[in-house]
Amino acid sequence: MLIAPSILAADFLRLEKDVELVNSHADIFHLDIMDGTFVPNISFGFPVVDAIASKARKPLDVHLMIVNPEKYVKRFADSGASMISFHYEAALERTPEVISLIKSYGVKAGVVINPDCPVEKIFPYLDSVDFVLVMSVFAGFGGQKFIPESLDRVKAVRVELDRIGRHEIPVEVDGGVDPTNAPQLKEAGAAILVAGSSVFRAPDPVKAIELMRV
Ligand code: DX5
Ligand code: ZN
């Protein structure tokens, strides 16, 4: 299991310390980009992403929660993103073009779905994505409670990926992930766990990461 701490929950006054935690003990930097329009919240932008990129020794996974994601793909690719995901709900019929655009920069392309979007909506795109991000809370805020129905949604995406022969494509899960639900998420077929509060607000973040490596 790969662990992707969500920097949204990091200590922004001591960001370098949290960047080093990910470098030393986790696998991927998960960076949440919110525009105040696709989601009601605003997170952080290029200066913060570029600062993290300058110290990161693990891949950057940029989760775009923005309208018109195609507008910013190149900029995040230039920042050094290895993975960029965008919401299906923000792209709809433009989804194939956004996937191609992300890939055109040599970046892995992921499609994200919110908990109220039927998983079948993204099935037509599973033959071209590099990963799938299943939200287990509604995108917009850290620190929300895991929605248990997400387990079936992870499983449904995993089963469909396997059915079309794309066994190597990972399913990533984001929102309310912690050591209590990590084993069930593994069982459902998750390969990458995003975790914000359960890492950075834990009394022992290194231990929290290890507990989720089920
Ligand atoms: C929510 C973000 C998540 C969030 C996860 O919109 O996409 O990545 O930071 O935070 P926790 O793990 O606290 O739910
Ligand atoms: Zn996220």
PDB file of C-alpha atoms and ligand atoms in Angstrom:
ATOM      1  CA  MET A   1       0.000   0.000   0.000  1.00  0.00           C
ATOM      2  CA  LEU A   2       1.322   3.458  -0.892  1.00  0.00           C
ATOM      3  CA  ILE A   3       0.680   6.309   1.549  1.00  0.00           C
ATOM      4  CA  ALA A   4       0.144   9.835   0.232  1.00  0.00           C
ATOM      5  CA  PRO A   5      -0.042  12.368   3.068  1.00  0.00           C
ATOM      6  CA  SER A   6      -2.259  15.345   2.226  1.00  0.00           C
ATOM      7  CA  ILE A   7      -0.306  18.547   2.736  1.00  0.00           C
ATOM      8  CA  LEU A   8      -3.586  20.407   3.389  1.00  0.00           C
ATOM      9  CA  ALA A   9      -3.331  19.125   6.966  1.00  0.00           C
ATOM     10  CA  ALA A  10       0.369  20.001   7.373  1.00  0.00           C
ATOM     11  CA  ASP A  11       1.789  22.689   9.652  1.00  0.00           C
ATOM     12  CA  PHE A  12       2.239  25.603   7.238  1.00  0.00           C
ATOM     13  CA  LEU A  13       4.472  27.438   9.689  1.00  0.00           C
ATOM     14  CA  ARG A  14       6.813  24.461   9.709  1.00  0.00           C
ATOM     15  CA  LEU A  15       6.185  23.096   6.262  1.00  0.00           C
ATOM     16  CA  GLU A  16       9.745  21.892   5.705  1.00  0.00           C
ATOM     17  CA  LYS A  17       9.457  19.570   8.716  1.00  0.00           C
ATOM     18  CA  ASP A  18       6.307  18.000   7.260  1.00  0.00           C
ATOM     19  CA  VAL A  19       7.883  17.776   3.794  1.00  0.00           C
ATOM     20  CA  GLU A  20      10.768  15.857   5.358  1.00  0.00           C
ATOM     21  CA  LEU A  21       8.312  13.532   7.110  1.00  0.00           C
ATOM     22  CA  VAL A  22       6.867  12.580   3.708  1.00  0.00           C
ATOM     23  CA  ASN A  23      10.329  12.304   2.150  1.00  0.00           C
ATOM     24  CA  SER A  24      11.520   9.965   4.892  1.00  0.00           C
ATOM     25  CA  HIS A  25       8.456   7.900   5.747  1.00  0.00           C
ATOM     26  CA  ALA A  26       5.737   8.107   3.062  1.00  0.00           C
ATOM     27  CA  ASP A  27       5.515   7.560  -0.687  1.00  0.00           C
ATOM     28  CA  ILE A  28       3.755  10.454  -2.414  1.00  0.00           C
ATOM     29  CA  PHE A  29       2.960  14.139  -1.731  1.00  0.00           C
ATOM     30  CA  HIS A  30      -0.800  14.708  -2.143  1.00  0.00           C
ATOM     31  CA  LEU A  31      -1.450  18.378  -2.971  1.00  0.00           C
ATOM     32  CA  ASP A  32      -5.051  19.623  -2.869  1.00  0.00           C
ATOM     33  CA  ILE A  33      -5.774  22.548  -5.167  1.00  0.00           C
ATOM     34  CA  MET A  34      -9.126  24.248  -4.479  1.00  0.00           C
ATOM     35  CA  ASP A  35     -10.496  27.289  -6.290  1.00  0.00           C
ATOM     36  CA  GLY A  36     -13.448  28.431  -4.155  1.00  0.00           C
ATOM     37  CA  THR A  37     -15.765  27.719  -7.111  1.00  0.00           C
ATOM     38  CA  PHE A  38     -15.745  23.989  -7.858  1.00  0.00           C
ATOM     39  CA  VAL A  39     -15.523  23.550  -4.082  1.00  0.00           C
ATOM     40  CA  PRO A  40     -16.399  26.212  -1.493  1.00  0.00           C
ATOM     41  CA  ASN A  41     -12.897  26.259  -0.026  1.00  0.00           C
ATOM     42  CA  ILE A  42      -9.567  27.749  -1.192  1.00  0.00           C
ATOM     43  CA  SER A  43      -6.375  25.888  -0.329  1.00  0.00           C
ATOM     44  CA  PHE A  44      -2.970  26.967  -1.634  1.00  0.00           C
ATOM     45  CA  GLY A  45      -1.407  27.708  -4.981  1.00  0.00           C
ATOM     46  CA  PHE A  46       1.772  27.810  -7.013  1.00  0.00           C
ATOM     47  CA  PRO A  47       4.174  29.429  -4.504  1.00  0.00           C
ATOM     48  CA  VAL A  48       3.452  26.673  -1.985  1.00  0.00           C
ATOM     49  CA  VAL A  49       3.523  23.864  -4.567  1.00  0.00           C
ATOM     50  CA  ASP A  50       6.804  25.137  -6.018  1.00  0.00           C
ATOM     51  CA  ALA A  51       8.360  25.430  -2.558  1.00  0.00           C
ATOM     52  CA  ILE A  52       7.374  21.838  -1.761  1.00  0.00           C
ATOM     53  CA  ALA A  53       8.637  20.681  -5.163  1.00  0.00           C
ATOM     54  CA  SER A  54      12.044  22.211  -4.451  1.00  0.00           C
ATOM     55  CA  LYS A  55      12.476  19.910  -1.415  1.00  0.00           C
ATOM     56  CA  ALA A  56      10.428  16.863  -2.449  1.00  0.00           C
ATOM     57  CA  ARG A  57      12.178  13.533  -3.018  1.00  0.00           C
ATOM     58  CA  LYS A  58       8.877  11.704  -3.546  1.00  0.00           C
ATOM     59  CA  PRO A  59       6.433  12.200  -6.451  1.00  0.00           C
ATOM     60  CA  LEU A  60       3.925  15.064  -6.386  1.00  0.00           C
ATOM     61  CA  ASP A  61       0.263  14.098  -6.816  1.00  0.00           C
ATOM     62  CA  VAL A  62      -1.793  17.203  -7.633  1.00  0.00           C
ATOM     63  CA  HIS A  63      -5.537  16.825  -6.943  1.00  0.00           C
ATOM     64  CA  LEU A  64      -7.333  19.580  -8.853  1.00  0.00           C
ATOM     65  CA  MET A  65     -10.658  20.633  -7.310  1.00  0.00           C
ATOM     66  CA  ILE A  66     -11.145  23.446  -9.785  1.00  0.00           C
ATOM     67  CA  VAL A  67     -13.371  24.389 -12.689  1.00  0.00           C
ATOM     68  CA  ASN A  68     -11.703  24.249 -16.124  1.00  0.00           C
ATOM     69  CA  PRO A  69      -8.876  21.980 -14.983  1.00  0.00           C
ATOM     70  CA  GLU A  70      -7.328  22.066 -18.473  1.00  0.00           C
ATOM     71  CA  LYS A  71      -6.368  25.697 -17.851  1.00  0.00           C
ATOM     72  CA  TYR A  72      -3.781  24.772 -15.198  1.00  0.00           C
ATOM     73  CA  VAL A  73      -2.446  21.373 -16.273  1.00  0.00           C
ATOM     74  CA  LYS A  74       0.678  22.790 -17.922  1.00  0.00           C
ATOM     75  CA  ARG A  75       1.476  25.004 -14.938  1.00  0.00           C
ATOM     76  CA  PHE A  76       1.337  22.080 -12.504  1.00  0.00           C
ATOM     77  CA  ALA A  77       3.317  19.909 -14.910  1.00  0.00           C
ATOM     78  CA  ASP A  78       5.946  22.679 -14.958  1.00  0.00           C
ATOM     79  CA  SER A  79       5.952  22.589 -11.137  1.00  0.00           C
ATOM     80  CA  GLY A  80       7.073  18.977 -11.390  1.00  0.00           C
ATOM     81  CA  ALA A  81       3.854  17.045 -10.791  1.00  0.00           C
ATOM     82  CA  SER A  82       4.160  13.313 -11.501  1.00  0.00           C
ATOM     83  CA  MET A  83       0.421  12.752 -11.162  1.00  0.00           C
ATOM     84  CA  ILE A  84      -2.430  15.178 -11.871  1.00  0.00           C
ATOM     85  CA  SER A  85      -6.062  14.309 -11.208  1.00  0.00           C
ATOM     86  CA  PHE A  86      -9.184  16.315 -12.014  1.00  0.00           C
ATOM     87  CA  HIS A  87     -12.828  15.839 -11.153  1.00  0.00           C
ATOM     88  CA  TYR A  88     -15.059  14.147 -13.688  1.00  0.00           C
ATOM     89  CA  GLU A  89     -17.798  16.503 -12.460  1.00  0.00           C
ATOM     90  CA  ALA A  90     -15.662  19.485 -13.557  1.00  0.00           C
ATOM     91  CA  ALA A  91     -14.885  18.124 -17.024  1.00  0.00           C
ATOM     92  CA  LEU A  92     -17.845  15.878 -18.026  1.00  0.00           C
ATOM     93  CA  GLU A  93     -17.681  15.288 -21.788  1.00  0.00           C
ATOM     94  CA  ARG A  94     -14.266  17.023 -21.931  1.00  0.00           C
ATOM     95  CA  THR A  95     -12.812  14.221 -19.784  1.00  0.00           C
ATOM     96  CA  PRO A  96     -10.949  12.473 -22.667  1.00  0.00           C
ATOM     97  CA  GLU A  97      -9.305  15.740 -23.733  1.00  0.00           C
ATOM     98  CA  VAL A  98      -8.165  16.544 -20.184  1.00  0.00           C
ATOM     99  CA  ILE A  99      -6.680  13.049 -19.815  1.00  0.00           C
ATOM    100  CA  SER A 100      -4.783  13.470 -23.111  1.00  0.00           C
ATOM    101  CA  LEU A 101      -3.585  16.925 -22.133  1.00  0.00           C
ATOM    102  CA  ILE A 102      -2.161  15.699 -18.812  1.00  0.00           C
ATOM    103  CA  LYS A 103      -0.455  12.773 -20.550  1.00  0.00           C
ATOM    104  CA  SER A 104       0.979  15.082 -23.221  1.00  0.00           C
ATOM    105  CA  TYR A 105       3.273  16.531 -20.515  1.00  0.00           C
ATOM    106  CA  GLY A 106       4.463  13.079 -19.495  1.00  0.00           C
ATOM    107  CA  VAL A 107       2.365  13.247 -16.300  1.00  0.00           C
ATOM    108  CA  LYS A 108       0.127  10.433 -15.037  1.00  0.00           C
ATOM    109  CA  ALA A 109      -3.546  11.306 -15.510  1.00  0.00           C
ATOM    110  CA  GLY A 110      -6.222  10.511 -12.951  1.00  0.00           C
ATOM    111  CA  VAL A 111      -9.984  10.985 -12.894  1.00  0.00           C
ATOM    112  CA  VAL A 112     -11.652  11.794  -9.547  1.00  0.00           C
ATOM    113  CA  ILE A 113     -15.263  11.150  -8.549  1.00  0.00           C
ATOM    114  CA  ASN A 114     -17.166  12.617  -5.630  1.00  0.00           C
ATOM    115  CA  PRO A 115     -19.311  10.328  -3.435  1.00  0.00           C
ATOM    116  CA  ASP A 116     -22.580  11.321  -5.159  1.00  0.00           C
ATOM    117  CA  CYS A 117     -21.369  10.572  -8.686  1.00  0.00           C
ATOM    118  CA  PRO A 118     -22.287   7.069  -9.904  1.00  0.00           C
ATOM    119  CA  VAL A 119     -19.021   5.184 -10.476  1.00  0.00           C
ATOM    120  CA  GLU A 120     -20.262   3.928 -13.847  1.00  0.00           C
ATOM    121  CA  LYS A 121     -19.960   7.485 -15.188  1.00  0.00           C
ATOM    122  CA  ILE A 122     -16.182   7.119 -15.359  1.00  0.00           C
ATOM    123  CA  PHE A 123     -16.126   3.587 -16.777  1.00  0.00           C
ATOM    124  CA  PRO A 124     -15.858   4.875 -20.381  1.00  0.00           C
ATOM    125  CA  TYR A 125     -12.528   6.518 -19.487  1.00  0.00           C
ATOM    126  CA  LEU A 126     -10.890   3.666 -17.603  1.00  0.00           C
ATOM    127  CA  ASP A 127      -9.111   2.462 -20.727  1.00  0.00           C
ATOM    128  CA  SER A 128      -7.098   5.693 -20.886  1.00  0.00           C
ATOM    129  CA  VAL A 129      -6.474   6.814 -17.284  1.00  0.00           C
ATOM    130  CA  ASP A 130      -3.255   6.124 -15.359  1.00  0.00           C
ATOM    131  CA  PHE A 131      -5.045   6.050 -11.988  1.00  0.00           C
ATOM    132  CA  VAL A 132      -8.486   6.625 -10.468  1.00  0.00           C
ATOM    133  CA  LEU A 133      -9.176   8.691  -7.340  1.00  0.00           C
ATOM    134  CA  VAL A 134     -12.320   7.721  -5.439  1.00  0.00           C
ATOM    135  CA  MET A 135     -13.355  10.382  -2.917  1.00  0.00           C
ATOM    136  CA  SER A 136     -14.473   8.948   0.405  1.00  0.00           C
ATOM    137  CA  VAL A 137     -15.689  12.379   1.586  1.00  0.00           C
ATOM    138  CA  PHE A 138     -17.044  15.273  -0.484  1.00  0.00           C
ATOM    139  CA  ALA A 139     -14.117  17.201  -1.927  1.00  0.00           C
ATOM    140  CA  GLY A 140     -13.472  20.562  -0.317  1.00  0.00           C
ATOM    141  CA  PHE A 141     -12.290  20.137   3.250  1.00  0.00           C
ATOM    142  CA  GLY A 142      -9.878  18.049   5.252  1.00  0.00           C
ATOM    143  CA  GLY A 143     -10.882  16.397   8.500  1.00  0.00           C
ATOM    144  CA  GLN A 144     -14.236  14.947   7.379  1.00  0.00           C
ATOM    145  CA  LYS A 145     -15.625  11.570   8.375  1.00  0.00           C
ATOM    146  CA  PHE A 146     -15.040   8.599   6.048  1.00  0.00           C
ATOM    147  CA  ILE A 147     -18.199   7.582   4.134  1.00  0.00           C
ATOM    148  CA  PRO A 148     -18.434   3.743   4.530  1.00  0.00           C
ATOM    149  CA  GLU A 149     -20.263   3.281   1.190  1.00  0.00           C
ATOM    150  CA  SER A 150     -16.974   4.307  -0.450  1.00  0.00           C
ATOM    151  CA  LEU A 151     -15.700   0.757   0.077  1.00  0.00           C
ATOM    152  CA  ASP A 152     -18.189  -0.608  -2.461  1.00  0.00           C
ATOM    153  CA  ARG A 153     -17.309   2.180  -4.874  1.00  0.00           C
ATOM    154  CA  VAL A 154     -13.590   1.375  -4.653  1.00  0.00           C
ATOM    155  CA  LYS A 155     -14.400  -2.275  -5.250  1.00  0.00           C
ATOM    156  CA  ALA A 156     -16.610  -1.478  -8.259  1.00  0.00           C
ATOM    157  CA  VAL A 157     -13.848   0.564  -9.916  1.00  0.00           C
ATOM    158  CA  ARG A 158     -11.234  -2.125  -9.128  1.00  0.00           C
ATOM    159  CA  VAL A 159     -13.461  -4.856 -10.579  1.00  0.00           C
ATOM    160  CA  GLU A 160     -14.096  -2.882 -13.755  1.00  0.00           C
ATOM    161  CA  LEU A 161     -10.387  -2.076 -14.211  1.00  0.00           C
ATOM    162  CA  ASP A 162      -9.581  -5.773 -13.833  1.00  0.00           C
ATOM    163  CA  ARG A 163     -12.415  -6.751 -16.189  1.00  0.00           C
ATOM    164  CA  ILE A 164     -10.912  -4.623 -18.974  1.00  0.00           C
ATOM    165  CA  GLY A 165      -7.442  -5.997 -18.239  1.00  0.00           C
ATOM    166  CA  ARG A 166      -5.990  -2.902 -16.604  1.00  0.00           C
ATOM    167  CA  HIS A 167      -4.680  -4.696 -13.519  1.00  0.00           C
ATOM    168  CA  GLU A 168      -1.751  -2.291 -13.118  1.00  0.00           C
ATOM    169  CA  ILE A 169      -3.901   0.861 -12.784  1.00  0.00           C
ATOM    170  CA  PRO A 170      -4.090   1.894  -9.109  1.00  0.00           C
ATOM    171  CA  VAL A 171      -7.205   3.056  -7.278  1.00  0.00           C
ATOM    172  CA  GLU A 172      -6.450   5.905  -4.881  1.00  0.00           C
ATOM    173  CA  VAL A 173      -8.795   6.821  -2.021  1.00  0.00           C
ATOM    174  CA  ASP A 174      -9.070  10.259  -0.407  1.00  0.00           C
ATOM    175  CA  GLY A 175     -10.949  11.522   2.642  1.00  0.00           C
ATOM    176  CA  GLY A 176     -11.232  10.372   6.240  1.00  0.00           C
ATOM    177  CA  VAL A 177      -8.682   7.605   5.710  1.00  0.00           C
ATOM    178  CA  ASP A 178      -7.055   6.354   8.917  1.00  0.00           C
ATOM    179  CA  PRO A 179      -5.573   3.172  10.417  1.00  0.00           C
ATOM    180  CA  THR A 180      -9.053   1.839  11.258  1.00  0.00           C
ATOM    181  CA  ASN A 181     -10.370   1.809   7.684  1.00  0.00           C
ATOM    182  CA  ALA A 182      -7.075   1.143   5.850  1.00  0.00           C
ATOM    183  CA  PRO A 183      -7.451  -2.675   6.054  1.00  0.00           C
ATOM    184  CA  GLN A 184     -10.969  -2.526   4.592  1.00  0.00           C
ATOM    185  CA  LEU A 185      -9.768  -0.203   1.841  1.00  0.00           C
ATOM    186  CA  LYS A 186      -7.015  -2.646   0.971  1.00  0.00           C
ATOM    187  CA  GLU A 187      -9.546  -5.458   0.878  1.00  0.00           C
ATOM    188  CA  ALA A 188     -11.723  -3.365  -1.468  1.00  0.00           C
ATOM    189  CA  GLY A 189      -8.791  -2.928  -3.841  1.00  0.00           C
ATOM    190  CA  ALA A 190      -7.249   0.439  -2.951  1.00  0.00           C
ATOM    191  CA  ALA A 191      -3.536   0.796  -3.755  1.00  0.00           C
ATOM    192  CA  ILE A 192      -2.863   4.407  -2.686  1.00  0.00           C
ATOM    193  CA  LEU A 193      -4.249   5.940   0.508  1.00  0.00           C
ATOM    194  CA  VAL A 194      -4.400   9.725   0.869  1.00  0.00           C
ATOM    195  CA  ALA A 195      -4.363  10.756   4.514  1.00  0.00           C
ATOM    196  CA  GLY A 196      -4.312  14.274   5.930  1.00  0.00           C
ATOM    197  CA  SER A 197      -5.540  14.585   9.513  1.00  0.00           C
ATOM    198  CA  SER A 198      -4.711  10.998  10.426  1.00  0.00           C
ATOM    199  CA  VAL A 199      -1.041  11.660   9.614  1.00  0.00           C
ATOM    200  CA  PHE A 200      -0.325  15.276  10.485  1.00  0.00           C
ATOM    201  CA  ARG A 201      -2.630  15.508  13.520  1.00  0.00           C
ATOM    202  CA  ALA A 202      -1.497  12.153  14.924  1.00  0.00           C
ATOM    203  CA  PRO A 203       0.598  12.158  18.100  1.00  0.00           C
ATOM    204  CA  ASP A 204       3.086   9.990  16.195  1.00  0.00           C
ATOM    205  CA  PRO A 205       2.797  10.617  12.413  1.00  0.00           C
ATOM    206  CA  VAL A 206       5.446   8.012  11.518  1.00  0.00           C
ATOM    207  CA  LYS A 207       3.532   5.355  13.408  1.00  0.00           C
ATOM    208  CA  ALA A 208       0.254   6.455  11.788  1.00  0.00           C
ATOM    209  CA  ILE A 209       1.831   6.015   8.331  1.00  0.00           C
ATOM    210  CA  GLU A 210       3.153   2.573   9.247  1.00  0.00           C
ATOM    211  CA  LEU A 211      -0.247   1.490  10.598  1.00  0.00           C
ATOM    212  CA  MET A 212      -1.877   2.359   7.266  1.00  0.00           C
ATOM    213  CA  ARG A 213       0.691   0.344   5.283  1.00  0.00           C
ATOM    214  CA  VAL A 214      -1.495  -2.715   5.447  1.00  0.00           C
TER     215      VAL A 214
HETATM  216  C1  DX5 B   1     -10.484  16.880   0.540  1.00  0.00           C
HETATM  217  C2  DX5 B   1      -9.085  16.625   0.075  1.00  0.00           C
HETATM  218  C3  DX5 B   1      -8.343  15.632   0.860  1.00  0.00           C
HETATM  219  C4  DX5 B   1      -8.108  16.015   2.291  1.00  0.00           C
HETATM  220  C5  DX5 B   1      -7.969  14.744   3.065  1.00  0.00           C
HETATM  221  O1  DX5 B   1     -11.128  17.683  -0.387  1.00  0.00           O
HETATM  222  O2  DX5 B   1      -9.117  16.154  -1.265  1.00  0.00           O
HETATM  223  O3  DX5 B   1      -7.116  15.293   0.234  1.00  0.00           O
HETATM  224  O4  DX5 B   1      -6.981  16.831   2.482  1.00  0.00           O
HETATM  225  O5  DX5 B   1      -7.914  15.074   4.408  1.00  0.00           O
HETATM  226  P1  DX5 B   1      -8.343  14.050   5.537  1.00  0.00           P
HETATM  227  O6  DX5 B   1      -7.444  12.862   5.428  1.00  0.00           O
HETATM  228  O7  DX5 B   1      -8.151  14.855   6.784  1.00  0.00           O
HETATM  229  O8  DX5 B   1      -9.787  13.681   5.294  1.00  0.00           O
HETATM  230 ZN    ZN B   2      -7.236  15.358  -2.127  1.00  0.00          ZN
END
